[in-house]
Short mmCIF file of C-alpha atoms in Angstrom, two decimals:
data_model
loop_
_atom_site.label_atom_id
_atom_site.label_comp_id
_atom_site.label_asym_id
_atom_site.label_seq_id
_atom_site.Cartn_x
_atom_site.Cartn_y
_atom_site.Cartn_z
CA UNK A 1 3.73 130.09 197.71
CA UNK A 2 6.80 132.05 198.77
CA UNK A 3 9.45 133.44 196.40
CA UNK A 4 12.38 131.14 195.61
CA UNK A 5 15.42 130.97 193.37
CA UNK A 6 15.23 128.53 190.46
CA UNK A 7 17.96 126.74 188.50
CA UNK A 8 18.08 123.86 186.02
CA UNK A 9 20.77 121.21 186.21
CA UNK A 10 22.05 119.66 182.99
CA UNK A 11 24.44 117.23 184.70
CA UNK A 12 24.37 115.30 187.96
CA UNK A 13 27.54 117.16 188.96
CA UNK A 14 25.70 120.47 188.51
CA UNK A 15 22.95 119.36 190.86
CA UNK A 16 24.77 117.80 193.80
CA UNK A 17 25.87 120.18 196.46
CA UNK A 18 23.23 122.75 195.55
CA UNK A 19 21.35 124.30 198.49
CA UNK A 20 17.59 123.96 198.94
CA UNK A 21 15.52 121.25 197.31
CA UNK A 22 15.53 119.23 194.10
CA UNK A 23 12.50 119.38 191.79
CA UNK A 24 11.63 116.25 189.81
CA UNK A 25 7.98 115.32 189.24
CA UNK A 26 6.95 117.84 191.89
CA UNK A 27 3.80 115.92 192.82
CA UNK A 28 4.56 116.19 196.56
CA UNK A 29 6.93 119.16 196.83
CA UNK A 30 4.81 121.66 194.89
CA UNK A 31 1.69 120.69 196.85
CA UNK A 32 3.50 121.32 200.13
CA UNK A 33 4.92 124.61 198.88
CA UNK A 34 1.38 125.76 198.05
CA UNK A 35 0.32 124.79 201.58
CA UNK A 36 3.32 126.75 202.97
CA UNK A 37 4.58 123.60 204.69
CA UNK A 38 7.67 123.45 202.47
CA UNK A 39 9.51 126.78 202.13
CA UNK A 40 12.65 126.23 200.05
CA UNK A 41 14.58 129.34 199.14
CA UNK A 42 16.27 127.56 196.21
CA UNK A 43 14.92 124.92 193.80
CA UNK A 44 17.16 122.95 191.44
CA UNK A 45 15.16 121.44 188.59
CA UNK A 46 16.66 118.03 187.79
CA UNK A 47 14.18 116.97 185.11
CA UNK A 48 16.78 117.52 182.32
CA UNK A 49 18.76 114.66 183.90
CA UNK A 50 16.15 112.19 182.66
CA UNK A 51 17.91 112.34 179.30
CA UNK A 52 21.24 114.09 179.77
CA UNK A 53 22.06 112.16 182.94
CA UNK A 54 20.41 108.89 181.94
CA UNK A 55 18.37 108.92 185.15
CA UNK A 56 15.19 107.60 183.53
CA UNK A 57 16.71 104.35 182.28
CA UNK A 58 15.64 100.93 183.56
CA UNK A 59 18.31 98.32 182.85
CA UNK A 60 19.53 94.93 183.99
CA UNK A 61 22.14 95.09 186.73
CA UNK A 62 23.75 91.69 187.03
CA UNK A 63 20.92 89.40 188.11
CA UNK A 64 18.90 92.38 189.29
CA UNK A 65 17.48 95.59 187.83
CA UNK A 66 18.57 99.23 188.19
CA UNK A 67 15.85 101.89 188.00
CA UNK A 68 16.91 105.46 187.30
CA UNK A 69 15.59 107.78 190.01
CA UNK A 70 13.81 109.96 187.42
CA UNK A 71 11.96 107.08 185.77
CA UNK A 72 8.25 107.75 186.24
CA UNK A 73 5.96 105.45 188.20
CA UNK A 74 4.07 104.59 185.00
CA UNK A 75 7.22 103.90 183.03
CA UNK A 76 8.50 101.62 185.80
CA UNK A 77 5.22 99.73 186.20
CA UNK A 78 4.99 98.97 182.49
CA UNK A 79 8.64 98.06 181.90
CA UNK A 80 8.98 94.36 181.03
CA UNK A 81 11.86 93.86 183.49
CA UNK A 82 9.62 95.02 186.34
CA UNK A 83 6.38 93.43 185.17
CA UNK A 84 8.11 90.11 184.54
CA UNK A 85 10.37 89.84 187.59
CA UNK A 86 8.87 92.06 190.29
CA UNK A 87 5.06 91.75 190.06
CA UNK A 88 4.45 93.06 193.58
CA UNK A 89 6.24 96.29 192.68
CA UNK A 90 4.22 96.69 189.50
CA UNK A 91 0.99 96.13 191.45
CA UNK A 92 2.02 98.62 194.14
CA UNK A 93 2.86 101.29 191.56
CA UNK A 94 -0.49 100.85 189.81
CA UNK A 95 -2.33 100.99 193.15
CA UNK A 96 -0.88 104.41 193.96
CA UNK A 97 -2.26 107.86 193.12
CA UNK A 98 -3.92 108.41 189.73
CA UNK A 99 -2.76 107.75 186.18
CA UNK A 100 -1.94 111.44 185.67
CA UNK A 101 0.18 111.58 188.82
CA UNK A 102 1.90 108.28 187.99
CA UNK A 103 2.89 109.76 184.64
CA UNK A 104 4.61 112.67 186.41
CA UNK A 105 5.90 111.27 189.69
CA UNK A 106 9.47 109.96 189.75
CA UNK A 107 10.65 106.83 191.51
CA UNK A 108 13.17 108.78 193.59
CA UNK A 109 10.49 111.26 194.58
CA UNK A 110 8.10 108.46 195.50
CA UNK A 111 10.61 107.14 198.01
CA UNK A 112 11.02 110.70 199.37
CA UNK A 113 7.33 111.59 199.58
CA UNK A 114 6.15 112.99 202.87
CA UNK A 115 3.29 111.95 205.12
CA UNK A 116 -0.36 112.79 204.48
CA UNK A 117 -0.98 113.36 208.21
CA UNK A 118 -3.38 116.34 208.38
CA UNK A 119 -1.56 117.76 211.40
CA UNK A 120 1.57 118.02 209.26
CA UNK A 121 -0.09 119.40 206.14
CA UNK A 122 -2.41 121.99 207.70
CA UNK A 123 -0.78 125.00 209.35
CA UNK A 124 -3.99 125.60 211.31
CA UNK A 125 -2.79 122.77 213.56
CA UNK A 126 0.10 124.12 215.60
CA UNK A 127 1.14 120.80 217.16
CA UNK A 128 3.30 118.84 214.71
CA UNK A 129 6.81 117.81 215.70
CA UNK A 130 7.58 116.80 212.12
CA UNK A 131 6.86 120.33 210.89
CA UNK A 132 7.74 122.33 214.04
CA UNK A 133 10.03 120.33 216.36
CA UNK A 134 8.98 120.57 219.99
CA UNK A 135 5.39 121.61 219.24
CA UNK A 136 3.86 118.23 220.10
CA UNK A 137 2.01 115.53 218.14
CA UNK A 138 -1.55 116.62 217.47
CA UNK A 139 -2.54 113.21 216.14
CA UNK A 140 -1.89 111.36 219.41
CA UNK A 141 -4.68 113.21 221.21
CA UNK A 142 -6.60 114.15 218.08
CA UNK A 143 -7.82 112.28 215.01
CA UNK A 144 -5.52 109.31 214.47
CA UNK A 145 -7.64 106.72 212.65
CA UNK A 146 -5.19 106.50 209.74
CA UNK A 147 -2.00 106.86 211.76
CA UNK A 148 0.75 104.30 212.35
CA UNK A 149 0.60 101.35 214.73
CA UNK A 150 4.22 100.29 214.07
CA UNK A 151 7.35 102.39 214.57
CA UNK A 152 5.66 105.37 216.21
CA UNK A 153 6.92 107.34 219.19
CA UNK A 154 5.63 109.89 221.66
CA UNK A 155 6.80 112.51 219.17
CA UNK A 156 5.12 111.22 216.00
CA UNK A 157 2.76 108.53 214.70
CA UNK A 158 2.50 109.72 211.07
CA UNK A 159 2.37 106.95 208.47
CA UNK A 160 4.65 106.72 205.46
CA UNK A 161 2.44 107.17 202.39
CA UNK A 162 4.25 105.35 199.57
CA UNK A 163 2.82 102.14 198.10
CA UNK A 164 5.85 101.49 195.91
CA UNK A 165 8.26 101.73 198.84
CA UNK A 166 6.49 98.83 200.55
CA UNK A 167 7.17 96.54 197.60
CA UNK A 168 10.68 97.94 197.19
CA UNK A 169 11.37 97.06 200.83
CA UNK A 170 10.04 93.54 200.32
CA UNK A 171 12.35 93.05 197.35
CA UNK A 172 15.38 94.39 199.27
CA UNK A 173 15.94 97.52 197.17
CA UNK A 174 18.99 99.73 197.61
CA UNK A 175 19.36 103.42 196.79
CA UNK A 176 22.38 104.97 195.13
CA UNK A 177 22.99 108.47 196.50
CA UNK A 178 25.30 110.92 194.73
CA UNK A 179 26.69 113.85 196.69
CA UNK A 180 29.64 116.23 196.90
CA UNK A 181 31.79 113.42 198.34
CA UNK A 182 30.84 110.87 195.67
CA UNK A 183 28.38 107.97 195.64
CA UNK A 184 27.18 105.70 198.42
CA UNK A 185 24.59 102.94 198.66
CA UNK A 186 21.90 102.66 201.34
CA UNK A 187 19.30 99.96 201.85
CA UNK A 188 15.77 101.33 201.49
CA UNK A 189 14.97 99.93 204.93
CA UNK A 190 17.72 102.08 206.43
CA UNK A 191 17.04 105.16 204.29
CA UNK A 192 13.64 105.91 205.88
CA UNK A 193 14.25 106.73 209.54
CA UNK A 194 12.06 106.02 212.55
CA UNK A 195 10.70 109.21 214.15
CA UNK A 196 12.04 108.67 217.68
CA UNK A 197 12.65 112.09 219.24
CA UNK A 198 13.53 113.70 215.87
CA UNK A 199 10.59 113.11 213.49
CA UNK A 200 11.65 116.12 211.42
CA UNK A 201 14.59 114.02 210.17
CA UNK A 202 12.91 111.56 207.82
CA UNK A 203 15.70 110.24 205.56
CA UNK A 204 19.35 109.34 205.54
CA UNK A 205 20.01 111.93 202.84
CA UNK A 206 22.89 114.31 203.43
CA UNK A 207 22.92 117.98 202.40
CA UNK A 208 23.37 118.24 198.64
CA UNK A 209 22.89 114.52 197.97
CA UNK A 210 20.68 113.27 195.16
CA UNK A 211 19.05 109.86 194.68
CA UNK A 212 20.28 108.70 191.27
CA UNK A 213 19.13 105.05 191.17
CA UNK A 214 17.16 102.31 192.88
CA UNK A 215 18.60 98.82 192.52
CA UNK A 216 16.60 95.63 192.97
CA UNK A 217 18.53 92.41 193.63
CA UNK A 218 17.53 89.23 191.85
CA UNK A 219 14.09 88.30 193.21
CA UNK A 220 13.55 85.08 195.11
CA UNK A 221 11.75 82.40 193.14
CA UNK A 222 7.99 82.33 193.39
CA UNK A 223 5.11 84.77 193.16
CA UNK A 224 4.84 88.36 194.39
CA UNK A 225 1.63 90.09 195.48
CA UNK A 226 0.70 93.57 196.65
CA UNK A 227 -2.63 93.82 198.47
CA UNK A 228 -3.99 97.23 199.48
CA UNK A 229 -7.05 97.99 201.63
CA UNK A 230 -8.40 101.56 201.62
CA UNK A 231 -11.55 103.54 202.29
CA UNK A 232 -12.32 103.84 198.58
CA UNK A 233 -11.17 101.86 195.57
CA UNK A 234 -9.07 104.49 193.78
CA UNK A 235 -6.96 107.58 194.49
CA UNK A 236 -6.73 106.80 198.18
CA UNK A 237 -3.92 105.97 200.57
CA UNK A 238 -3.72 102.59 202.30
CA UNK A 239 -5.31 101.84 205.62
CA UNK A 240 -3.25 98.67 205.43
CA UNK A 241 -1.24 96.97 202.70
CA UNK A 242 1.11 94.03 202.30
CA UNK A 243 3.76 93.13 199.77
CA UNK A 244 4.35 89.38 199.95
CA UNK A 245 6.79 87.27 197.94
CA UNK A 246 6.78 83.51 198.51
CA UNK A 247 8.82 80.65 197.14
CA UNK A 248 6.81 77.50 197.84
CA UNK A 249 8.36 74.12 197.06
CA UNK A 250 6.42 70.87 197.62
CA UNK A 251 3.94 72.63 199.88
CA UNK A 252 6.60 74.23 202.08
CA UNK A 253 7.77 77.85 202.20
CA UNK A 254 11.34 77.87 200.98
CA UNK A 255 11.82 81.66 201.19
CA UNK A 256 9.62 84.63 202.05
CA UNK A 257 9.61 88.41 201.94
CA UNK A 258 6.94 90.46 203.73
CA UNK A 259 6.54 94.23 204.04
CA UNK A 260 3.62 96.33 205.26
CA UNK A 261 2.23 99.73 204.36
CA UNK A 262 -0.36 102.09 205.81
CA UNK A 263 0.54 100.96 209.34
CA UNK A 264 4.15 102.03 209.82
CA UNK A 265 6.07 105.26 210.17
CA UNK A 266 8.22 103.94 207.34
CA UNK A 267 7.81 101.08 204.84
CA UNK A 268 7.68 98.17 207.27
CA UNK A 269 9.73 95.08 206.37
CA UNK A 270 8.87 92.24 208.76
CA UNK A 271 11.73 89.80 209.41
CA UNK A 272 9.56 88.31 212.18
CA UNK A 273 6.93 87.25 209.66
CA UNK A 274 9.57 85.96 207.26
CA UNK A 275 11.14 83.81 210.01
CA UNK A 276 7.72 82.44 210.97
CA UNK A 277 7.11 81.43 207.34
CA UNK A 278 10.43 79.94 206.24
CA UNK A 279 10.54 76.15 206.43
CA UNK A 280 6.87 75.91 207.39
CA UNK A 281 3.92 74.43 205.46
CA UNK A 282 2.21 76.88 203.11
CA UNK A 283 -1.10 76.81 204.97
CA UNK A 284 -3.51 79.33 206.45
CA UNK A 285 -2.36 78.34 209.93
CA UNK A 286 1.25 79.19 209.08
CA UNK A 287 0.20 82.47 207.50
CA UNK A 288 -1.88 83.41 210.56
CA UNK A 289 1.16 82.73 212.77
CA UNK A 290 3.24 84.96 210.50
CA UNK A 291 0.65 87.74 210.80
CA UNK A 292 0.78 87.50 214.59
CA UNK A 293 4.57 87.69 214.48
CA UNK A 294 4.48 90.75 212.20
CA UNK A 295 2.14 92.61 214.55
CA UNK A 296 3.53 91.57 217.92
CA UNK A 297 5.06 95.01 218.51
CA UNK A 298 2.07 97.05 217.32
CA UNK A 299 1.06 99.98 219.54
CA UNK A 300 -2.36 101.16 218.43
CA UNK A 301 -4.36 104.02 219.88
CA UNK A 302 -8.15 103.90 220.35
CA UNK A 303 -9.15 105.11 216.88
CA UNK A 304 -6.70 102.94 214.93
CA UNK A 305 -6.86 99.75 216.99
CA UNK A 306 -8.93 98.26 214.16
CA UNK A 307 -5.75 98.22 212.05
CA UNK A 308 -4.35 95.29 214.04
CA UNK A 309 -6.99 92.70 213.05
CA UNK A 310 -7.39 94.33 209.64
CA UNK A 311 -3.68 94.07 208.90
CA UNK A 312 -3.60 90.46 210.12
CA UNK A 313 -6.28 89.62 207.56
CA UNK A 314 -4.44 91.56 204.84
CA UNK A 315 -1.22 89.65 205.54
CA UNK A 316 -2.95 86.26 205.48
CA UNK A 317 -4.83 87.11 202.28
CA UNK A 318 -1.67 88.35 200.54
CA UNK A 319 0.25 85.23 201.56
CA UNK A 320 -2.58 82.93 200.46
CA UNK A 321 -2.58 84.70 197.10
CA UNK A 322 1.22 84.59 196.76
CA UNK A 323 1.15 80.87 197.57
CA UNK A 324 -1.42 80.29 194.84
CA UNK A 325 -4.08 79.08 197.28
CA UNK A 326 -6.62 81.80 196.42
CA UNK A 327 -7.19 84.10 193.45
CA UNK A 328 -7.34 87.90 193.53
CA UNK A 329 -10.98 87.76 194.62
CA UNK A 330 -10.10 85.51 197.55
CA UNK A 331 -11.70 82.40 196.04
CA UNK A 332 -9.99 79.07 196.62
CA UNK A 333 -8.08 77.75 193.62
CA UNK A 334 -9.16 74.21 192.82
CA UNK A 335 -6.39 71.74 193.48
CA UNK A 336 -4.17 74.27 195.30
CA UNK A 337 -2.33 72.80 198.24
CA UNK A 338 -3.32 69.27 197.26
#
């Protein structure tokens, strides 16, 4: 780890505009500093703002809920406003990392976390456009089994790692950003940028800006599910995941929200799947059509081509569960759909 200057902010106004990086839970940033991938010359510790700035509060916001950016993953998952109204978000939070990390990691930091692509995290690999622009994408010709099949480019196919961000995208979350010029609001879907020709630019976060809150609008009626498939049951990132929220009335899908994880270069909201679902019968056939719509623009490479059929099955299973047709084990629920 390289030398750096350190300061603690007691007010939001003290933090914004500072050079370098902000330190909250540190569960991603400190790891990358140890690997020499991140090399900030100045760190501003914003953990005092949990109390002095009120950035750990979770409160009602009209018909929705506002989550302070420094609320921990654990705190958010267990809060009754989240558990009661946004079950897919609670499930996504509990599916991520380990209990110890969830106790430390902040919600704002979770949204900002960087990819787990080994070509990005290991300096022994020279080719990584995200780390060294213009050096190439080692994953495209190298090991890419876990890489993205949606949203990639010739410059980068690294997946976005957050579970929570997938559910946040499905629920239509917005971020409040506070900077030297005041506050602005950005949809989560627009905050995480596609790699294109500039994969080193990952977020719509201006110099000196700080995420201060995440706001969830009132959820649509119905049930929310987060389904995650991974190589091992715990402490593992998704090969494929789906956050699905369905409002089913009289056997027909009245409203739907679908977002995918483990397969996109950012949390992947699928308006194509939502269009294919809305106004259609809540049946396996409808859900299979929605899965095809969600994956119609997938561009897999040889090692990750398996993610296309895998993700189709994950989408269908999540939708079946959200519709109340199957339980968490995938068993049919007696009387469902009758």
